[in-house]
């Protein structure tokens, strides 16, 4: 339908509607009981013509020049689609006239914009009239596109404001726009756009450098709206930012493309493709396209991780070229050294910017505008594809990379010394937990420099430099491991302990060796693996016996708890009593509450609740005196459940709730899990089914994460008793 056709139909509609109104006035003068046949006939005739003209107009609306879909079915991005549609609502429901869809190349910006545009075309007749667009103008500034055969160049059709004017003139069939003198065009365009609600879609705006165009977009005439796709963020527009597709949506896209290209993928191939691409849609489509041409899944996945693939070049090469040699470039290279994400402070240090916070913040802002980094809170990260590309860049800067990696190591050594270890600064522990992947990466890098095998031989020797490095790693692990144990990263704690055991044996560091064996025993015990717990506790005792400056009390306490769980009360009493005596003789008071609590558990197992509660109270008093929050949470829990056994349910709930508050204060994960489970038991006793279900489900999730199988089974059984599926 041409512009003239549309104008003609609208004029006919106006004529028939005016005639209909006159006839309706005439009919009203006759009253409801009688309308002359000729008037009734004319009413029906005009109504029929109006309906036919409206249908004809609607089926041909809106006017548009949209390209065809380049995908079979649009997948995911439902949240972003809904957000863009919300922003495109007419005033006053939305006050935004320009919306940007931004993100790295290949993230799906153009596909999202096209899906939005077609939704307005296909749903035109069902939309409220105020929300319809009478015209949709699409114009693209893309200069290249990616296929399985490589990056192909194309003629850039959109470079200036004049090109946009030409597209508007074509879609609206208003050639007067392009025929007018330059100084008159703006006024004509504004007049034409003001006659109907128009949507302008400008694709790949980052390749356009025209100040007049930006001024025009900032001053769009009502009721025009514009959607702009760009790799560069525009501050004056409302942004909708695209990152990698979530796991579920990415797998749907992978399966869809695999069917299209007749590619068979295993479940592991699908997972690896999602991980390597970071959920970037173009990378997924490109990868499966290569497989469809005969490439194996293994070779394509390897190519994705090289940083030199066509997809990496297509997505990042142009943007990185714009910042090479500037602060933003060094910050980008520095970010690739981090295991996951990084703080603003850490990036500035590792990039070598020192105290130049202005340069650091300006560089990070530039990276955000180029969509090269993602930001969450005050942390910065890279998509897997971006990381591969940047690491490839960094490999060519060998001298810089060497010094940057040493700055990275030095930063985290200072960081761990400041916030880790046996501190009561729980906010410091929060910081350690937040950077735990980076801290573990430090351990991996340093241990790789020692070239240790899986086994340590008794006669194995280290050079002086390597021995100094080993002691350095031992000290670093000690700063990190407590957070792992308290916060529920038990697999990581076990791994650090095993590394610590190796290094302590090589350096004859018996003190730290005993702590590593004890931690292995403690976590094995918490997981219900009594055989392993006993093995490590015996190793702890043997080490302590070699160095008489260290008491065997912790090992004996652990062995006593194991004997208690095995039902050997006599052996348990001997070990726990000996442990308490030796600890009191050889140690400070910091760990006393753990021994007092164990004595309470012993007496409770013997059936003497009165004596048990005396020990529990003693443990509570000691923990409060020295502000031992993790121990206090445990003390309050066992004391509360002992009160429950005495029939004091209300008091039991109060003590357990207090225990939960303290466990959460220090984020003691297994303490939180145990307390939630026991609160669920108390809730069930009180008939509070909903609360019981909530608490037991939370505890079950934590038990599963920690690998506490016995507790997991109990929680699952409690859920079934409450009528819920586990």
XYZ file of C-alpha atoms in Angstrom:
726
model
C 0.000 0.000 0.000
C 1.373 3.387 -0.997
C 1.117 6.522 1.042
C -1.532 7.852 -1.388
C -3.582 4.638 -1.050
C -3.581 4.999 2.697
C -4.574 8.686 2.542
C -7.399 7.818 0.115
C -8.802 5.115 2.406
C -8.586 7.401 5.428
C -10.504 10.119 3.539
C -13.195 7.620 2.527
C -13.451 6.539 6.157
C -13.904 10.132 7.248
C -16.697 10.600 4.672
C -18.563 7.414 5.655
C -18.178 8.128 9.383
C -19.564 11.663 8.912
C -22.531 10.305 6.919
C -23.114 7.626 9.566
C -23.264 10.239 12.309
C -25.896 12.254 10.376
C -28.010 9.127 9.784
C -27.757 8.143 13.461
C -29.060 11.618 14.390
C -31.984 11.169 11.960
C -32.736 7.713 13.326
C -32.780 9.085 16.842
C -35.604 11.525 15.940
C -37.865 8.563 15.109
C -37.285 6.895 18.461
C -36.379 3.300 19.244
C -39.655 1.746 18.078
C -39.580 2.736 14.426
C -36.795 3.598 11.963
C -37.824 4.084 8.325
C -36.561 1.252 6.109
C -34.521 3.547 3.846
C -32.720 5.041 6.868
C -32.047 1.596 8.323
C -30.715 0.447 4.951
C -28.340 3.438 4.696
C -27.138 2.906 8.298
C -26.277 -0.711 7.543
C -24.610 0.212 4.253
C -22.312 2.861 5.818
C -21.425 0.603 8.740
C -20.511 -2.183 6.367
C -18.337 0.089 4.244
C -16.609 1.479 7.331
C -15.869 -2.032 8.617
C -14.521 -3.082 5.214
C -12.287 -0.009 4.898
C -10.970 -0.394 8.454
C -10.162 -4.052 7.829
C -8.440 -3.134 4.563
C -6.408 -0.444 6.302
C -5.516 -2.674 9.261
C -4.321 -5.578 7.145
C -1.855 -3.301 5.398
C -0.611 -1.542 8.531
C 1.812 -0.462 9.681
C 3.902 0.850 6.817
C 7.391 -0.610 7.122
C 10.586 -1.658 5.369
C 11.625 -4.408 7.779
C 14.083 -7.033 6.551
C 12.984 -10.666 6.761
C 13.648 -12.695 9.889
C 17.092 -14.331 9.834
C 16.102 -16.851 12.485
C 13.595 -19.684 12.563
C 12.117 -18.901 15.966
C 13.113 -16.193 18.401
C 14.430 -17.742 21.616
C 14.522 -16.213 25.096
C 15.012 -12.543 26.022
C 11.419 -12.350 27.261
C 12.351 -9.958 30.052
C 14.148 -7.616 27.643
C 11.319 -7.793 25.089
C 8.817 -6.829 27.765
C 11.041 -3.972 28.937
C 11.418 -2.500 25.445
C 7.661 -2.742 24.822
C 7.034 -0.999 28.136
C 9.388 1.812 27.173
C 7.680 2.149 23.775
C 4.284 2.843 25.330
C 2.899 6.271 24.449
C 3.190 9.274 26.743
C 2.409 9.510 29.686
C 2.846 5.750 30.252
C 6.422 6.115 29.044
C 8.383 9.346 28.898
C 11.267 7.862 26.888
C 11.553 8.615 23.198
C 14.894 6.836 22.554
C 15.821 3.352 23.818
C 19.172 1.704 23.214
C 19.722 -2.032 23.051
C 23.420 -2.395 23.752
C 25.954 -5.155 24.212
C 28.910 -6.820 22.510
C 28.790 -7.860 18.885
C 26.792 -11.037 18.335
C 24.820 -10.749 21.567
C 21.506 -10.516 19.687
C 20.772 -6.779 19.604
C 19.537 -6.702 16.001
C 17.466 -9.857 16.450
C 15.779 -8.377 19.517
C 14.997 -5.113 17.717
C 13.606 -6.999 14.717
C 11.466 -9.210 16.949
C 10.048 -6.102 18.624
C 9.281 -4.519 15.255
C 7.492 -7.597 13.907
C 5.471 -7.913 17.095
C 4.024 -4.471 16.342
C 3.342 -5.488 12.736
C 1.779 -8.865 13.478
C -0.183 -7.606 16.454
C -1.351 -4.338 14.926
C -5.079 -5.118 14.936
C -5.063 -6.497 18.487
C -3.189 -3.584 20.054
C -5.006 -0.644 21.630
C -5.101 2.133 19.060
C -2.900 4.431 21.162
C -0.133 1.793 21.295
C 0.011 1.089 17.564
C 2.725 2.400 15.273
C 1.488 3.661 11.930
C 4.947 3.250 10.432
C 8.156 1.393 11.293
C 11.384 2.527 9.644
C 14.397 0.188 9.759
C 17.888 1.327 8.778
C 21.143 -0.539 9.369
C 24.740 0.662 9.472
C 26.291 -2.809 9.553
C 29.544 -3.075 7.620
C 30.226 -6.778 8.070
C 28.549 -10.003 9.029
C 29.739 -13.385 10.178
C 29.142 -16.727 8.498
C 30.655 -20.158 8.947
C 32.915 -19.228 6.002
C 34.307 -16.192 7.824
C 33.714 -12.461 8.189
C 32.190 -10.941 5.063
C 32.117 -7.223 4.270
C 29.027 -5.380 3.083
C 28.294 -1.884 1.837
C 27.336 0.409 4.688
C 23.927 1.771 3.685
C 23.492 4.105 6.642
C 26.133 6.741 7.346
C 24.422 10.084 7.921
C 21.187 11.801 8.875
C 20.416 12.161 5.159
C 20.302 8.364 4.864
C 17.732 8.227 7.667
C 15.674 10.955 5.977
C 15.723 8.903 2.760
C 14.470 5.799 4.600
C 11.663 7.774 6.236
C 10.685 9.249 2.869
C 10.611 5.780 1.301
C 8.521 4.082 4.008
C 6.047 6.954 4.339
C 6.054 7.441 0.533
C 6.776 11.109 0.995
C 9.385 12.012 -1.666
C 9.118 15.703 -0.801
C 11.541 15.019 2.062
C 14.465 14.148 -0.186
C 13.541 16.705 -2.851
C 13.538 19.611 -0.403
C 16.549 21.826 0.269
C 18.765 20.689 3.169
C 17.659 23.514 5.461
C 13.976 22.590 4.892
C 14.204 18.820 5.345
C 14.153 18.793 9.149
C 10.870 20.711 9.306
C 9.223 18.473 6.705
C 10.362 15.276 8.474
C 9.076 16.528 11.819
C 5.735 17.409 10.256
C 5.378 13.999 8.586
C 6.435 12.083 11.711
C 3.957 14.083 13.763
C 1.043 12.855 11.627
C 1.227 9.263 12.899
C 3.012 7.304 15.615
C 6.264 6.150 14.015
C 8.963 3.778 15.260
C 12.507 4.340 13.995
C 14.942 1.433 14.391
C 18.604 2.312 13.858
C 20.786 -0.795 13.776
C 24.538 -0.723 14.565
C 24.699 2.961 15.404
C 28.306 2.696 16.662
C 29.543 2.716 13.049
C 27.841 6.060 12.333
C 29.666 9.291 13.116
C 27.251 12.140 12.413
C 26.602 14.817 15.022
C 23.494 16.037 13.181
C 21.984 12.566 13.469
C 22.542 12.475 17.243
C 20.948 15.918 17.627
C 17.935 14.733 15.619
C 17.532 11.627 17.777
C 17.748 13.624 20.987
C 15.011 15.962 19.736
C 12.609 13.481 18.107
C 9.159 14.952 17.445
C 6.248 13.471 19.363
C 4.900 10.827 19.145
C 7.937 9.267 17.404
C 9.980 6.628 19.226
C 13.426 5.250 18.356
C 15.125 1.967 19.162
C 18.885 2.052 18.639
C 21.132 -1.024 18.672
C 24.758 -0.305 19.457
C 27.901 -1.779 20.952
C 28.561 1.616 22.525
C 26.361 2.734 25.373
C 24.669 6.117 24.984
C 24.150 8.005 28.214
C 21.199 10.124 27.071
C 19.051 7.123 26.067
C 17.341 4.571 28.259
C 19.484 1.421 27.973
C 18.377 -2.197 27.690
C 21.606 -4.153 28.058
C 22.077 -7.632 26.684
C 24.489 -10.149 28.137
C 24.885 -13.864 27.535
C 21.711 -15.926 27.354
C 20.853 -17.853 30.512
C 21.500 -21.570 30.546
C 17.984 -22.793 29.737
C 17.418 -20.392 26.828
C 20.883 -21.053 25.408
C 20.214 -24.807 25.345
C 16.944 -24.204 23.475
C 18.838 -22.166 20.862
C 21.554 -24.826 20.651
C 18.966 -27.550 20.042
C 17.106 -25.437 17.475
C 20.267 -24.722 15.492
C 21.445 -28.324 15.750
C 18.195 -29.501 14.134
C 18.515 -26.848 11.386
C 22.098 -27.855 10.569
C 21.546 -31.597 11.104
C 24.168 -31.701 13.857
C 24.098 -34.292 16.640
C 25.368 -33.071 20.004
C 25.860 -34.976 23.242
C 24.653 -33.526 26.539
C 28.266 -32.678 27.400
C 28.773 -30.973 24.013
C 25.727 -28.794 24.677
C 26.977 -27.801 28.128
C 30.475 -27.059 26.877
C 29.105 -24.972 24.015
C 27.093 -22.892 26.464
C 30.102 -22.440 28.758
C 32.573 -21.576 25.972
C 30.245 -19.115 24.248
C 28.951 -17.574 27.472
C 25.474 -17.727 25.927
C 26.342 -15.327 23.067
C 23.725 -16.223 20.401
C 25.870 -15.510 17.328
C 28.690 -17.620 18.769
C 26.257 -20.505 19.264
C 24.872 -20.212 15.730
C 28.365 -19.820 14.231
C 29.732 -22.823 16.142
C 26.924 -25.139 15.091
C 27.271 -23.820 11.537
C 30.894 -24.966 11.544
C 29.840 -28.364 12.859
C 27.263 -28.560 10.079
C 30.098 -28.091 7.588
C 31.907 -31.085 9.031
C 33.837 -29.692 11.997
C 33.871 -31.868 15.098
C 32.433 -30.541 18.339
C 35.870 -30.891 19.933
C 37.638 -28.826 17.274
C 34.999 -26.090 17.284
C 35.080 -25.835 21.081
C 38.864 -25.622 20.979
C 38.621 -22.887 18.368
C 36.215 -20.929 20.573
C 38.787 -20.858 23.350
C 41.686 -19.720 21.177
C 40.873 -16.006 21.164
C 41.776 -15.874 17.444
C 38.550 -17.288 16.049
C 36.406 -15.441 13.525
C 33.689 -14.990 16.141
C 36.108 -13.381 18.602
C 37.502 -11.075 15.915
C 33.992 -10.134 14.768
C 32.780 -9.366 18.292
C 35.759 -7.537 19.755
C 38.549 -6.564 17.359
C 37.076 -3.227 16.306
C 36.169 -2.147 19.854
C 39.533 -3.128 21.334
C 41.356 -1.295 18.561
C 39.717 1.947 19.749
C 41.321 1.739 23.203
C 44.701 0.125 22.499
C 47.466 1.807 24.500
C 45.102 3.728 26.802
C 44.126 3.125 30.452
C 41.026 1.227 29.346
C 43.218 -1.216 27.391
C 45.462 -2.061 30.355
C 42.421 -2.461 32.582
C 40.901 -4.864 30.059
C 44.093 -6.939 29.914
C 44.306 -6.896 33.716
C 40.739 -8.163 34.042
C 41.630 -11.235 31.973
C 44.040 -12.323 34.743
C 41.245 -12.680 37.306
C 39.525 -16.019 37.715
C 35.988 -14.614 37.574
C 35.430 -10.956 38.365
C 37.390 -8.162 40.033
C 36.881 -5.122 42.202
C 37.596 -1.634 40.954
C 40.501 -1.339 43.412
C 42.126 -4.615 42.366
C 41.875 -3.773 38.664
C 43.605 -0.432 39.149
C 46.484 -2.068 41.001
C 46.979 -4.965 38.576
C 46.690 -2.713 35.517
C 49.601 -0.694 36.893
C 47.651 2.535 37.316
C 48.778 2.902 40.932
C 46.983 5.741 42.739
C 45.482 7.171 39.547
C 41.852 6.555 40.478
C 40.686 9.114 37.909
C 42.368 7.234 35.070
C 41.123 3.916 36.433
C 37.486 5.016 36.725
C 37.579 6.755 33.347
C 39.025 3.634 31.734
C 36.379 1.395 33.283
C 33.660 3.753 32.126
C 35.065 3.552 28.594
C 35.043 -0.263 28.727
C 31.424 -0.203 29.864
C 30.448 2.135 27.040
C 32.089 -0.223 24.552
C 30.216 -3.182 26.142
C 33.533 -4.995 26.611
C 32.974 -5.638 30.313
C 29.989 -6.464 32.479
C 29.372 -4.672 35.750
C 27.459 -5.935 38.776
C 27.581 -3.658 41.786
C 31.185 -2.510 41.857
C 32.578 -5.718 40.327
C 33.665 -6.162 36.723
C 33.775 -9.339 34.641
C 34.254 -10.678 31.106
C 32.195 -13.075 29.058
C 34.126 -16.274 28.197
C 34.532 -15.211 24.553
C 35.797 -11.794 25.585
C 38.221 -13.387 28.040
C 39.676 -15.646 25.340
C 40.145 -12.710 22.967
C 41.728 -10.475 25.625
C 44.045 -13.239 26.871
C 45.213 -13.632 23.280
C 45.905 -9.878 23.208
C 47.779 -10.078 26.517
C 49.959 -12.927 25.249
C 51.518 -10.469 22.832
C 52.444 -8.120 25.694
C 54.794 -10.527 27.465
C 56.776 -8.010 29.520
C 53.671 -6.173 30.672
C 51.938 -9.472 31.400
C 54.813 -10.697 33.611
C 54.754 -7.588 35.778
C 50.941 -7.521 35.860
C 50.793 -11.102 37.101
C 53.229 -10.276 39.914
C 51.108 -7.252 40.834
C 48.087 -9.585 40.860
C 49.830 -12.006 43.225
C 51.080 -9.232 45.495
C 47.636 -7.651 45.685
C 45.976 -10.868 46.834
C 48.707 -11.692 49.345
C 48.093 -8.354 51.009
C 44.347 -8.812 50.633
C 44.374 -12.223 52.350
C 46.641 -10.962 55.137
C 44.284 -8.058 55.787
C 40.935 -9.843 55.739
C 41.585 -13.573 56.181
C 42.776 -15.909 58.895
C 41.574 -16.214 62.476
C 39.811 -12.904 62.680
C 36.479 -11.873 64.189
C 35.985 -9.417 61.327
C 33.090 -11.143 59.562
C 32.852 -8.366 56.982
C 36.477 -9.119 56.160
C 35.449 -12.748 55.673
C 32.728 -11.502 53.313
C 35.442 -9.906 51.189
C 37.510 -13.094 51.212
C 34.462 -15.096 50.143
C 33.674 -12.625 47.361
C 37.184 -13.032 45.924
C 37.557 -16.720 46.726
C 37.875 -17.842 43.061
C 40.740 -15.374 42.620
C 42.414 -16.475 45.849
C 42.189 -20.128 44.829
C 43.668 -19.199 41.446
C 46.633 -17.658 43.294
C 47.230 -20.986 45.065
C 47.000 -22.905 41.784
C 49.454 -20.597 40.026
C 52.018 -20.721 42.818
C 51.812 -24.467 43.371
C 52.303 -24.995 39.625
C 55.661 -23.234 39.997
C 56.748 -25.908 42.483
C 56.189 -28.710 39.923
C 54.949 -31.101 42.601
C 53.573 -34.518 41.706
C 50.663 -36.317 43.330
C 52.975 -38.061 45.778
C 55.620 -36.647 48.098
C 58.700 -38.793 48.589
C 60.452 -38.789 51.926
C 63.800 -37.841 50.394
C 62.393 -35.163 48.104
C 64.224 -31.854 48.534
C 63.416 -28.312 47.533
C 65.855 -25.629 46.561
C 66.070 -22.657 48.905
C 63.952 -20.523 46.566
C 61.278 -23.182 46.159
C 61.210 -23.856 49.900
C 60.652 -20.137 50.527
C 57.828 -20.227 47.966
C 56.307 -23.296 49.636
C 56.310 -21.537 53.033
C 54.745 -18.518 51.370
C 51.927 -20.694 49.998
C 51.425 -22.371 53.392
C 50.971 -18.962 54.990
C 48.572 -17.869 52.246
C 46.434 -21.014 52.541
C 46.099 -20.462 56.283
C 44.600 -17.028 55.579
C 42.017 -18.395 53.159
C 41.022 -21.813 54.434
C 39.057 -20.787 57.515
C 36.644 -18.833 55.341
C 36.223 -21.900 53.124
C 35.398 -24.077 56.110
C 33.018 -21.644 57.823
C 31.241 -20.490 54.672
C 30.609 -24.006 53.384
C 33.193 -24.280 50.598
C 34.204 -27.674 51.895
C 35.522 -29.144 48.650
C 37.793 -26.123 48.312
C 38.829 -26.450 51.969
C 39.691 -30.115 51.443
C 41.746 -29.276 48.347
C 43.655 -26.549 50.178
C 44.263 -28.928 53.093
C 45.691 -31.597 50.793
C 48.004 -29.024 49.185
C 48.935 -27.837 52.672
C 49.749 -31.385 53.766
C 52.137 -31.802 50.828
C 53.901 -28.513 51.444
C 54.094 -28.917 55.227
C 55.686 -32.342 54.857
C 58.226 -30.927 52.410
C 59.101 -28.050 54.750
C 58.738 -29.991 58.041
C 56.103 -27.530 59.249
C 54.461 -29.734 61.887
C 52.266 -27.006 63.373
C 50.442 -26.235 60.144
C 50.457 -29.928 59.173
C 48.431 -30.803 62.269
C 45.894 -28.085 61.452
C 45.454 -29.397 57.893
C 44.896 -32.958 59.110
C 42.447 -31.688 61.729
C 40.441 -29.710 59.162
C 40.241 -32.791 56.928
C 38.971 -34.757 59.905
C 36.453 -32.091 60.901
C 34.864 -31.856 57.452
C 34.812 -35.645 57.036
C 33.067 -35.885 60.414
C 30.547 -33.188 59.466
C 29.748 -35.137 56.306
C 29.163 -38.296 58.317
C 32.224 -40.134 56.982
C 33.423 -41.417 60.363
C 36.054 -43.739 58.894
C 37.833 -40.908 57.052
C 37.357 -38.568 60.000
C 39.029 -41.097 62.290
C 41.899 -41.589 59.852
C 42.651 -37.866 59.693
C 42.215 -37.420 63.444
C 44.801 -40.172 64.040
C 47.172 -38.414 61.623
C 46.612 -35.184 63.589
C 47.504 -36.945 66.827
C 50.630 -38.521 65.372
C 51.913 -35.140 64.185
C 51.233 -33.548 67.580
C 53.123 -36.370 69.291
C 56.163 -35.585 67.128
C 56.232 -31.986 68.356
C 55.532 -31.948 72.092
C 54.851 -28.210 72.044
C 51.444 -29.012 70.575
C 48.689 -30.746 72.543
C 46.873 -33.785 71.216
C 43.637 -32.433 72.731
C 41.901 -31.457 69.460
C 42.622 -34.855 67.946
C 41.386 -36.632 71.083
C 38.215 -34.523 71.127
C 37.517 -35.484 67.529
C 38.220 -39.156 68.234
C 35.927 -38.918 71.258
C 33.087 -37.481 69.161
C 33.589 -40.256 66.605
C 33.485 -42.913 69.349
C 30.307 -41.289 70.675
C 28.641 -41.494 67.254
C 29.714 -45.119 67.005
C 27.965 -45.847 70.326
C 31.176 -46.510 72.303
C 30.331 -44.386 75.361
C 33.164 -45.679 77.528
C 35.849 -44.881 74.941
C 34.179 -41.550 74.164
C 34.215 -40.532 77.834
C 37.877 -41.452 78.203
C 38.916 -39.495 75.120
C 36.780 -36.417 75.781
C 37.814 -36.187 79.417
C 41.489 -36.514 78.474
C 41.071 -33.952 75.701
C 39.497 -31.377 78.029
C 42.218 -31.847 80.651
C 45.061 -31.579 78.144
C 43.531 -28.555 76.417
C 43.045 -26.696 79.695
C 46.669 -27.393 80.634
C 48.230 -26.416 77.326
C 46.036 -23.877 75.549
C 44.417 -20.496 75.876
C 40.693 -20.238 76.491
C 39.624 -19.503 72.873
C 38.578 -23.066 72.019
C 37.315 -24.084 75.464
C 33.632 -23.881 74.515
C 34.103 -26.653 71.918
C 35.364 -28.982 74.645
C 32.617 -27.953 77.063
C 29.986 -28.592 74.380
C 31.447 -32.035 73.643
C 31.217 -32.930 77.336
C 27.574 -31.837 77.286
C 26.877 -34.053 74.271
C 28.548 -36.956 76.110
C 26.336 -36.529 79.181
C 23.243 -36.134 77.000
C 24.103 -39.437 75.306
C 24.388 -40.992 78.787
C 20.877 -39.733 79.598
C 21.922 -37.064 82.118
C 20.261 -33.930 80.684
C 20.803 -31.909 83.838
C 24.561 -32.388 83.733
C 24.561 -31.889 79.951
C 22.885 -28.497 80.234
C 25.423 -27.395 82.838
C 28.199 -28.054 80.322
C 26.233 -26.341 77.532
C 25.713 -23.275 79.690
C 29.405 -23.220 80.503
C 30.171 -23.356 76.781
C 27.750 -20.501 76.081
C 29.287 -18.340 78.794
C 32.800 -18.962 77.471
C 31.861 -18.213 73.840
C 30.164 -14.966 74.846
C 33.142 -13.926 76.970
C 35.590 -14.213 74.077
C 33.101 -13.322 71.283
C 33.457 -16.702 69.555
C 30.360 -16.331 67.378
C 30.542 -19.633 65.394
C 30.986 -21.630 68.610
C 28.233 -19.646 70.350
C 25.752 -20.500 67.588
C 26.531 -24.201 68.026
C 26.368 -23.973 71.839
C 22.953 -22.308 71.757
C 21.581 -24.907 69.332
C 22.495 -27.950 71.439
C 21.324 -26.165 74.598
C 18.001 -25.292 72.953
C 17.363 -28.849 71.802
C 18.221 -30.127 75.280
C 15.573 -27.769 76.652
C 13.169 -29.246 74.090
C 13.861 -32.736 75.445
C 12.931 -31.377 78.873
C 9.561 -30.279 77.485
C 10.443 -26.557 77.372
C 9.393 -25.949 73.762
C 9.024 -22.164 73.876
C 12.468 -21.761 75.463
C 13.917 -24.211 72.922
C 12.589 -22.114 70.041
C 14.043 -18.958 71.569
C 17.511 -20.501 71.949
C 17.431 -22.002 68.438
C 16.341 -18.696 66.923
C 19.185 -16.966 68.744
C 21.556 -19.649 67.447
C 20.352 -19.000 63.898
C 20.935 -15.255 64.264
C 24.534 -15.800 65.401
C 25.205 -18.408 62.695
C 23.951 -15.973 60.061
C 26.022 -13.161 61.554
C 29.209 -15.008 60.683
C 27.668 -16.970 57.748
C 28.529 -20.306 59.354
C 26.906 -22.422 56.668
C 26.603 -25.830 58.326
C 25.537 -24.107 61.551
C 22.751 -22.349 59.641
C 21.706 -25.638 58.034
C 21.570 -27.582 61.300
C 19.679 -24.839 63.102
C 17.088 -24.464 60.337
C 16.480 -28.209 60.442
C 15.938 -28.213 64.202
C 13.693 -25.155 63.978
C 11.635 -27.098 61.430
C 11.271 -29.914 63.976
C 10.101 -27.418 66.579
C 7.701 -25.804 64.084
C 6.159 -29.184 63.336
C 5.740 -29.815 67.069
C 3.920 -26.467 67.341
C 1.706 -27.190 64.329
C 3.374 -24.468 62.219
C 3.437 -26.517 59.007
C 4.197 -23.697 56.571
C 7.124 -22.414 58.625
C 8.384 -25.965 59.096
C 8.368 -26.564 55.324
C 10.206 -23.300 54.642
C 12.903 -24.036 57.217
C 13.461 -27.650 56.262
C 13.672 -26.814 52.550
C 16.338 -24.194 53.245
C 18.277 -26.621 55.405
C 17.980 -29.355 52.772
C 19.486 -27.126 50.089
C 22.466 -26.405 52.342
C 22.903 -30.053 53.365
C 23.011 -31.039 49.696
C 25.557 -28.337 48.890
C 27.778 -29.402 51.790
C 27.482 -33.128 51.152
C 26.025 -33.825 54.625
C 24.244 -36.986 53.518
C 22.890 -38.153 56.860
C 21.389 -34.742 57.591
C 20.114 -34.558 54.006
C 18.276 -37.870 54.474
C 16.726 -36.647 57.731
C 15.570 -33.402 56.105
C 14.075 -35.274 53.145
C 12.233 -37.594 55.542
C 10.879 -34.621 57.508
C 9.615 -33.047 54.285
C 7.761 -36.243 53.414
C 6.237 -36.311 56.899
C 5.008 -32.768 56.231
C 3.367 -33.973 53.026
C 5.884 -32.400 50.671
C 8.082 -33.856 47.955
C 11.804 -33.914 48.715
